[in-house]
mmCIF file of C-alpha atoms in Angstrom:
data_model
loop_
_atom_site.group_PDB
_atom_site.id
_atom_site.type_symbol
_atom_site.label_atom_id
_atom_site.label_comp_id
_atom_site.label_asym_id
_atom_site.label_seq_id
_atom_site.Cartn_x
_atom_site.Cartn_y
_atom_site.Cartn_z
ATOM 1 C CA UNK A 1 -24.066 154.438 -150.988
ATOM 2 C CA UNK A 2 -23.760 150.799 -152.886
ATOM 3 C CA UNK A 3 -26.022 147.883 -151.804
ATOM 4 C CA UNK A 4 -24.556 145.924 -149.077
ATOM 5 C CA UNK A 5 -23.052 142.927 -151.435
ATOM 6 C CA UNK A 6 -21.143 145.800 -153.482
ATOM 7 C CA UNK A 7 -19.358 147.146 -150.579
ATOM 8 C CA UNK A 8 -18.279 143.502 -149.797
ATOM 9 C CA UNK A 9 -16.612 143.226 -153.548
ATOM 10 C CA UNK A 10 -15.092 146.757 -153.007
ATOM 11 C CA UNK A 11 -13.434 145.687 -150.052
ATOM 12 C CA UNK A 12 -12.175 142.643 -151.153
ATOM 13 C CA UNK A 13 -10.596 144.095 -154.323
ATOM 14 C CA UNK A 14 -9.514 146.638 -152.157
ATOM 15 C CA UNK A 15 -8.146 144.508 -149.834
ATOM 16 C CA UNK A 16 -6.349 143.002 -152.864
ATOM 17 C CA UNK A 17 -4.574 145.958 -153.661
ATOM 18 C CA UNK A 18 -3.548 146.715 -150.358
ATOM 19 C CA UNK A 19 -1.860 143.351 -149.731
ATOM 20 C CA UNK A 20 -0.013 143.647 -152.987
ATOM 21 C CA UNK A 21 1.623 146.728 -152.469
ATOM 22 C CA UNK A 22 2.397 145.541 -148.539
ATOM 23 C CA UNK A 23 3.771 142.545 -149.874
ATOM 24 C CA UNK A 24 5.985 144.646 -152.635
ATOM 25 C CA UNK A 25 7.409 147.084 -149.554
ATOM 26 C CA UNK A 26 8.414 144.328 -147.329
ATOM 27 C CA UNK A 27 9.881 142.694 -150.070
ATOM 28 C CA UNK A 28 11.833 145.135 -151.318
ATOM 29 C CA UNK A 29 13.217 146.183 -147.612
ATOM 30 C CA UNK A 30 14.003 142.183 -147.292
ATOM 31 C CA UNK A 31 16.018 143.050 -150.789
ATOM 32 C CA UNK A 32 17.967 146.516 -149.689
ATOM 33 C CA UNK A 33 21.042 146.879 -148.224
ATOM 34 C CA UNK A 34 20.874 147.141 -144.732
ATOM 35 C CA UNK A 35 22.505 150.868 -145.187
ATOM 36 C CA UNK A 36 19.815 152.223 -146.943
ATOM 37 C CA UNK A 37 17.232 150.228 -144.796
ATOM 38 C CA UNK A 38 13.433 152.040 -144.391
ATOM 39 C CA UNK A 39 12.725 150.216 -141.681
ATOM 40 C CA UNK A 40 10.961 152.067 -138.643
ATOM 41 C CA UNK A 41 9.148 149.387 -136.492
ATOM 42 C CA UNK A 42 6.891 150.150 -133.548
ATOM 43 C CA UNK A 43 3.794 148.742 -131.459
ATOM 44 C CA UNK A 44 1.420 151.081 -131.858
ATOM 45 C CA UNK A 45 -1.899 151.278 -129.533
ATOM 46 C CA UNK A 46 -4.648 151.665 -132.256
ATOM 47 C CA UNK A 47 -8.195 152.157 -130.867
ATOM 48 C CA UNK A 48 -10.705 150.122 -132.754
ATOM 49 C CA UNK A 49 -14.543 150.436 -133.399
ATOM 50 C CA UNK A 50 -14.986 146.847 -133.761
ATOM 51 C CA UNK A 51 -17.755 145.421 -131.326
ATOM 52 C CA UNK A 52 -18.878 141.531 -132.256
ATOM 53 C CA UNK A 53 -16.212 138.758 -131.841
ATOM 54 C CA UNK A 54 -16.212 138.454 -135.792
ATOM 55 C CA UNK A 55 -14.979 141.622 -136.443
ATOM 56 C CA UNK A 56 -12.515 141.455 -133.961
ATOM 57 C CA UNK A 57 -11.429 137.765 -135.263
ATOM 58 C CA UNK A 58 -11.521 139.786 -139.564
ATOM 59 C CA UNK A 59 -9.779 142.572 -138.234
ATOM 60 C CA UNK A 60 -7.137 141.205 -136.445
ATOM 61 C CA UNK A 61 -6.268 138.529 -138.824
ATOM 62 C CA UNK A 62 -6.644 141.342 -142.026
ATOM 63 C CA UNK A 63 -4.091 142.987 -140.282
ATOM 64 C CA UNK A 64 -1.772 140.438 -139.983
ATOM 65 C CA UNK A 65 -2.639 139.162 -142.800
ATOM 66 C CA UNK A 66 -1.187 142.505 -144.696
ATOM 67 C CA UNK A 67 2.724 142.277 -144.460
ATOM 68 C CA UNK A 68 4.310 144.692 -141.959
ATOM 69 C CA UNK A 69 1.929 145.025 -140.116
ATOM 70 C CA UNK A 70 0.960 142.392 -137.276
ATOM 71 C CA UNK A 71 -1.657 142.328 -134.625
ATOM 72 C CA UNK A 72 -0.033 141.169 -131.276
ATOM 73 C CA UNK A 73 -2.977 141.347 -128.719
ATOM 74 C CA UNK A 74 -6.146 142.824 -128.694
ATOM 75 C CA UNK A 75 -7.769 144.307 -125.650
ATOM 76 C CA UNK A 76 -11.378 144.343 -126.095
ATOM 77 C CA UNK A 77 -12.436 145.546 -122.758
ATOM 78 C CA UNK A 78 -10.864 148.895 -123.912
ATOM 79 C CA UNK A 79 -11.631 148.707 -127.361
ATOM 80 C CA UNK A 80 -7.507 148.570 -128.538
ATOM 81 C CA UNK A 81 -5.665 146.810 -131.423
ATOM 82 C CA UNK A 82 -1.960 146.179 -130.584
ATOM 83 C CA UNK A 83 -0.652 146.477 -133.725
ATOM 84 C CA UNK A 84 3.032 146.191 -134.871
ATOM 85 C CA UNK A 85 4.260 148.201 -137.857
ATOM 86 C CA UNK A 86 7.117 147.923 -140.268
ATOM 87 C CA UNK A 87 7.270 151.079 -141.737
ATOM 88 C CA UNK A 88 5.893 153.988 -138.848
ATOM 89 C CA UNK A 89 6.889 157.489 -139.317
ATOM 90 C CA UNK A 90 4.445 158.542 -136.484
ATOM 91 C CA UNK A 91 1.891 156.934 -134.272
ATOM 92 C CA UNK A 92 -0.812 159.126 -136.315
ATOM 93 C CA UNK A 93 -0.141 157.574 -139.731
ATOM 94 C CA UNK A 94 -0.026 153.850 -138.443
ATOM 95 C CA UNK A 95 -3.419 154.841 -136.471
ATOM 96 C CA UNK A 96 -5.056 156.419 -139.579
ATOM 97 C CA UNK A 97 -4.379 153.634 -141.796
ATOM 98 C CA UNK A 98 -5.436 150.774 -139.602
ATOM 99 C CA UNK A 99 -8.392 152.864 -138.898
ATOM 100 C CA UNK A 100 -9.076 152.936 -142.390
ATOM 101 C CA UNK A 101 -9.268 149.372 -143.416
ATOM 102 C CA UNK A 102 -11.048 149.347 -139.998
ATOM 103 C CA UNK A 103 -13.983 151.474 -141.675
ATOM 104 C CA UNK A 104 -13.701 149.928 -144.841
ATOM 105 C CA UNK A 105 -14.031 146.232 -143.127
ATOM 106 C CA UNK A 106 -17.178 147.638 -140.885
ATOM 107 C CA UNK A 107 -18.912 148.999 -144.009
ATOM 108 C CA UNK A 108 -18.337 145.912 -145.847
ATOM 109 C CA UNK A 109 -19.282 143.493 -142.935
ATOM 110 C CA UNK A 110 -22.394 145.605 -141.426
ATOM 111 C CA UNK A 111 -25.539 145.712 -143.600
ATOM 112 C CA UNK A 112 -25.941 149.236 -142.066
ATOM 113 C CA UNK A 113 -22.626 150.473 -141.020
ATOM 114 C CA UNK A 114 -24.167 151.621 -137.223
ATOM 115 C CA UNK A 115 -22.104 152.469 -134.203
ATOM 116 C CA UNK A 116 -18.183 153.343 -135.394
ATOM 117 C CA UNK A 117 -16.997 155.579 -132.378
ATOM 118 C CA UNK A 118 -13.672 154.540 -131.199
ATOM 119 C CA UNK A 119 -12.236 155.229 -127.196
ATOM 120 C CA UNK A 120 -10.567 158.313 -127.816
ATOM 121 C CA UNK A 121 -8.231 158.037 -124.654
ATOM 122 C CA UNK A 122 -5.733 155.097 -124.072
ATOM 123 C CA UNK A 123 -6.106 153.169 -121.420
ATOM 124 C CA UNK A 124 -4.223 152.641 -117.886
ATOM 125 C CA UNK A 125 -2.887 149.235 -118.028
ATOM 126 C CA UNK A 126 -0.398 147.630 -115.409
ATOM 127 C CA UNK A 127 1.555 144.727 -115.841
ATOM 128 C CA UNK A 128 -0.329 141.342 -115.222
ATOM 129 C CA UNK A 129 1.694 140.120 -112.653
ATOM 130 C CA UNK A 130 0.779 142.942 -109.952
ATOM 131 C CA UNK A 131 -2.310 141.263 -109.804
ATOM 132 C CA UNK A 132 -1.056 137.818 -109.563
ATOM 133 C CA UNK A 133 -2.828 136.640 -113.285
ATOM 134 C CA UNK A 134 -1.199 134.137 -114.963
ATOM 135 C CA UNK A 135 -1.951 134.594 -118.742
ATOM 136 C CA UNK B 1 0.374 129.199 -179.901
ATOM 137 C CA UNK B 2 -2.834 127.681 -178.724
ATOM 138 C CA UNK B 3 -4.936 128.840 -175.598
ATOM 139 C CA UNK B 4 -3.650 125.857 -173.100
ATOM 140 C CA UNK B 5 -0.083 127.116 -174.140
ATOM 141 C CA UNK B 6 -0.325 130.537 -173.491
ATOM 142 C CA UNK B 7 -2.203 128.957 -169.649
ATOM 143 C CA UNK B 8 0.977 126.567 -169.090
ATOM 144 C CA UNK B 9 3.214 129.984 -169.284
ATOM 145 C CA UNK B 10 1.368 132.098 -167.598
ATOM 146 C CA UNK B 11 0.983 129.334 -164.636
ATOM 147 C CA UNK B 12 4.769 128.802 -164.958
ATOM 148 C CA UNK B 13 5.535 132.808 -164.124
ATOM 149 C CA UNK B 14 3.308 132.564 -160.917
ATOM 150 C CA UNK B 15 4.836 129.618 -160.039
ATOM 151 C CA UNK B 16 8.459 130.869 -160.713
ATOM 152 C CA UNK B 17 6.765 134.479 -158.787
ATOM 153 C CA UNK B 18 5.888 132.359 -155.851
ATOM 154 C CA UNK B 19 8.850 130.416 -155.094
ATOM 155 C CA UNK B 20 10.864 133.965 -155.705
ATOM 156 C CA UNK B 21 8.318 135.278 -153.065
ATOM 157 C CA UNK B 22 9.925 132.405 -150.652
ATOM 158 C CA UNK B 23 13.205 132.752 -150.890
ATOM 159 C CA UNK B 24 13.220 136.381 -150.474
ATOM 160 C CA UNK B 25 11.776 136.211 -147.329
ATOM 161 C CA UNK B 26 13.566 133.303 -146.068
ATOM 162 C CA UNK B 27 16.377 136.132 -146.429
ATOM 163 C CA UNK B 28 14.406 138.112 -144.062
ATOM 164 C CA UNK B 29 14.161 135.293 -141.771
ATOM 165 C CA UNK B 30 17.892 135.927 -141.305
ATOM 166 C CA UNK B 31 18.758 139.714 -141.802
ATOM 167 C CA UNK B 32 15.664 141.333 -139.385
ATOM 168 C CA UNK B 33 16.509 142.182 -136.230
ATOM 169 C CA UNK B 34 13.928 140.375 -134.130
ATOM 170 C CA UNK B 35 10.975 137.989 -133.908
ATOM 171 C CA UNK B 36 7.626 140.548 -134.835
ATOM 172 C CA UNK B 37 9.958 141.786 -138.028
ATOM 173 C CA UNK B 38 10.599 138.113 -138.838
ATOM 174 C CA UNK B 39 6.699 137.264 -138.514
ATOM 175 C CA UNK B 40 6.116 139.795 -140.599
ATOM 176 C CA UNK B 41 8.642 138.995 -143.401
ATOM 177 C CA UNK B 42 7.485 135.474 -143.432
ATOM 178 C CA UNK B 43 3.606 136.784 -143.972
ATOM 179 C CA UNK B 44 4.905 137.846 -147.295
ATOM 180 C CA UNK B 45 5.593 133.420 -147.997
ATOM 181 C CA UNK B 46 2.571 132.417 -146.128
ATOM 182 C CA UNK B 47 0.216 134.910 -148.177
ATOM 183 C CA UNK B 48 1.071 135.662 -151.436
ATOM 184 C CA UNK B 49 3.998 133.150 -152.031
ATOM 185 C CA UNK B 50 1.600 130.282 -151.528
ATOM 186 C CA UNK B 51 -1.335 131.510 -153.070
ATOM 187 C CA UNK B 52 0.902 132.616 -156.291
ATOM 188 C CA UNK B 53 1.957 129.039 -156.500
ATOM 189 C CA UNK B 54 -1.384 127.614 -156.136
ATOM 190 C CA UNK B 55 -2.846 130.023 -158.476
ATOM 191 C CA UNK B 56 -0.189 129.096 -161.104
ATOM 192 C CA UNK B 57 -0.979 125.733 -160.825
ATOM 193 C CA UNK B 58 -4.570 126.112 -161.326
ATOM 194 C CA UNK B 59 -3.928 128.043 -164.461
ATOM 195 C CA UNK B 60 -1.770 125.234 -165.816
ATOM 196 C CA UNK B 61 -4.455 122.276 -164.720
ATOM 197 C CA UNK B 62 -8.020 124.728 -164.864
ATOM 198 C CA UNK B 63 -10.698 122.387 -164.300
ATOM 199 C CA UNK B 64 -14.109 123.745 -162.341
ATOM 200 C CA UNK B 65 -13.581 121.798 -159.619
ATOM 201 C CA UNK B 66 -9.863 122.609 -159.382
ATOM 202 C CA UNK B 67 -11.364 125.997 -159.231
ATOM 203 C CA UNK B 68 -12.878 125.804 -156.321
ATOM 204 C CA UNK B 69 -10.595 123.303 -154.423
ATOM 205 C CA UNK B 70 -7.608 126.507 -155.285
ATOM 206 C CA UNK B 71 -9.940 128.755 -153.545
ATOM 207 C CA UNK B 72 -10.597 126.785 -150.987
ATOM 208 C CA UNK B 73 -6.825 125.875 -150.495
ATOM 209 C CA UNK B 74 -5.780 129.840 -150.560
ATOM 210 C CA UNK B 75 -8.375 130.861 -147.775
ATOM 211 C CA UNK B 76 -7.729 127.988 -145.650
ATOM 212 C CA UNK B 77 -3.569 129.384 -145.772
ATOM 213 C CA UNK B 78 -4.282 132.711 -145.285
ATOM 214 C CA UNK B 79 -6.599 132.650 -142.212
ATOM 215 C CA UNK B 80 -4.224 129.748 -140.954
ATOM 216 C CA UNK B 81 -1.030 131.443 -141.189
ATOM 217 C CA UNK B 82 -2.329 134.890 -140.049
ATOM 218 C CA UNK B 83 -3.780 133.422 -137.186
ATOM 219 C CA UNK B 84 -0.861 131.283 -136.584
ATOM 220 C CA UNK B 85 1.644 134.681 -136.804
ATOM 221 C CA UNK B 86 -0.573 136.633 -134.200
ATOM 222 C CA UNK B 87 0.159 133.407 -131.854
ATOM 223 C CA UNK B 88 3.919 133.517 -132.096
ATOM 224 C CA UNK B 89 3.662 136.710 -131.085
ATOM 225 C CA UNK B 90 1.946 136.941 -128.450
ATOM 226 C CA UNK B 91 3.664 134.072 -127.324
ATOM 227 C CA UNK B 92 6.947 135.671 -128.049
ATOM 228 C CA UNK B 93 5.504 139.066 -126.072
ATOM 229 C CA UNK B 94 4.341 137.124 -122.965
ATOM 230 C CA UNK B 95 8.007 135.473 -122.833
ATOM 231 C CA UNK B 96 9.866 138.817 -122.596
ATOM 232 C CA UNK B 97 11.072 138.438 -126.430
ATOM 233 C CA UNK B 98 12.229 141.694 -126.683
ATOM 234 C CA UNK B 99 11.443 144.206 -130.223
ATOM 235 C CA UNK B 100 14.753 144.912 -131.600
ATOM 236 C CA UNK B 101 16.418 148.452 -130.598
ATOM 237 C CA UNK B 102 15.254 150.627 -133.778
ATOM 238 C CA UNK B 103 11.491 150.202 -132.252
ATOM 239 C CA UNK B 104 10.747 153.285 -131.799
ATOM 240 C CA UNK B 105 7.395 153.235 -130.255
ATOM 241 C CA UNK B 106 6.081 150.810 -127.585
ATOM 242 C CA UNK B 107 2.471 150.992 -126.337
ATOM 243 C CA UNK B 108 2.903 147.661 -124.931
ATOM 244 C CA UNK B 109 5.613 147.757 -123.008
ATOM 245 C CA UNK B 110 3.331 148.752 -120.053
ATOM 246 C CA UNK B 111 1.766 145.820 -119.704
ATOM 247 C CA UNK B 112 4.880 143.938 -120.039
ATOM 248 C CA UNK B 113 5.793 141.190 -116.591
ATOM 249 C CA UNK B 114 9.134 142.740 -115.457
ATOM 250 C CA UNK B 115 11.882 140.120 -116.430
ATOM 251 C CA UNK B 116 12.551 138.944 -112.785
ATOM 252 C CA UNK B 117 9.453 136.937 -112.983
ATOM 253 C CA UNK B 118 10.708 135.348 -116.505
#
C-alpha cells in the first residue's frame, strides 16, 4: 500500500488518463455518421460509498467532469449517484466503472481508506409531488 | 531551431488541438438527440478544449508565475463547468426535459412529477 500523498498522484494521473480517452470516445461519436452511431445512453442508479459532503461534491463533479458520463442528482439519504451514460451496454458495466473511480477517489481522498460498503438494494422512491414538495 | 522555437510550436498544436476540440463538439451541440447528450458533448469544450488552449499558451509565454496563474485558470474551468453541467440537468430533469428515445435505461424516471403538473 503507497503512503497517502502517492495514492493522491496515482489518482490524479489516473484520472488524467481516464478523461483523455472519455474525451477521445465522445469525440469521435460527435465525428461518426449517425448510421454507424455507438451511442447507448441511459440513467443509471449507481450506489455510492461516499459519506462526507466532499466526497460527494469530488465525486459528482469527477463524474461529470469525464465526458459521457454526467451526474444528474444525487440522493444521499440512500446513498445513490444518478448518473447518465453515453456509451451503456448494461447497467452492470456503467455501475462497475463508476464504482471504480469511486474506490480509486476514496483511497486517494481518505488517509485510511475506512468504511466503503455501498446499499446493495435500490431504493423505493415516489414522485415528489405525491407529497406536495416543491423542489 | 532554438528551445523557445521548438515551445512556440508545440504551444501552437495545443492551441490549434483546442479550438479543434470546440468545434467538434459544437457539432454535437446540434446532431445529439437531447439535452444530457448535449451536456455531455459540450464537457468535451469545457474540459479539455479550454485547458488545451490555456496550456498551449503557457508553453508559448512560460514564465513561473504564468505557471501557476494556468493552473489556477484550468481548475477554476473544470470545477466551474462540471458543476455548472450537473445544474442544467437537473434543471432540465425537474422540467420534464425528456432523454431522447434510444435511452435505454431510466432509474429516474420514478421519481419523475407526472407532466400534468408541468
Amino acid at each position: 500500500m503507497m503512503s497517502w500523498p502517492f495514492r493522491i498522484i496515482g489518482f490524479l494521473f489516473w484520472y488524467a488518463k481516464e478523461f483523455v480517452s472519455a474525451n477521445l470516445s465522445v469525440t469521435a461519436e460527435v465525428l461518426r455518421p449517425r448510421a454507424r452511431s455507438k451511442m447507448r445512453p441511459a440513467i443509471v442508479a449507481v450506489p455510492a460509498a461516499s459519506r462526507s459532503d466532499s466526497e460527494w461534491t469530488m465525486i459528482s463533479s469527477l463524474i461529470t467532469l469525464t465526458p459521457g458520463t454526467l451526474t444528474i442528482t444525487i440522493s444521499r439519504e440512500h446513498g445513490i449517484l444518478y448518473v447518465h451514460g453515453m456509451f451503456v451496454e448494461s447497467r452492470e458495466e456503467l455501475v462497475a466503472e463508476i464504482q471504480e473511480m469511486e474506490d480509486r477517489m476514496l483511497h486517494a481522498m481518505r488517509r485510511a481508506p475506512g468504511d466503503l460498503t455501498r446499499p446493495t438494494q435500490l431504493p423505493v422512491v415516489r414522485p415528489l409531488d405525491e407529497a406536495g414538495e416543491s423542489r | 531551431m532554438t528551445l523557445t522555437d521548438f515551445a512556440d510550436i508545440l504551444g501552437l498544436v495545443f492551441i490549434f488541438l483546442g479550438i479543434a476540440t470546440i468545434v467538434i463538439s459544437a457539432i454535437g451541440l446540434f446532431k445529439l438527440p437531447d439535452l444530457y447528450l448535449r451536456a455531455s458533448a459540450v464537457g468535451t469544450s469545457a474540459g479539455l478544449g479550454v485547458a488545451s488552449i490555456v496550456f498551449g499558451a503557457l508553453l508559448m509565454d512560460f514564465s513561473g508565475l504564468n505557471l501557476i496563474k494556468a493552473i489556477i485558470a484550468i481548475i477554476a474551468q473544470l470545477l466551474t463547468s462540471a458543476v455548472g453541467s450537473m445544474a442544467i440537468a437537473r434543471a432540465g430533469y425537474l422540467n420534464n426535459a425528456l432523454p431522447a428515445a434510444i435511452t435505454h435505461i431510466d432509474e429516474l424516471a420514478m421519481t419523475r412529477r407526472s407532466e400534468s403538473r408541468s
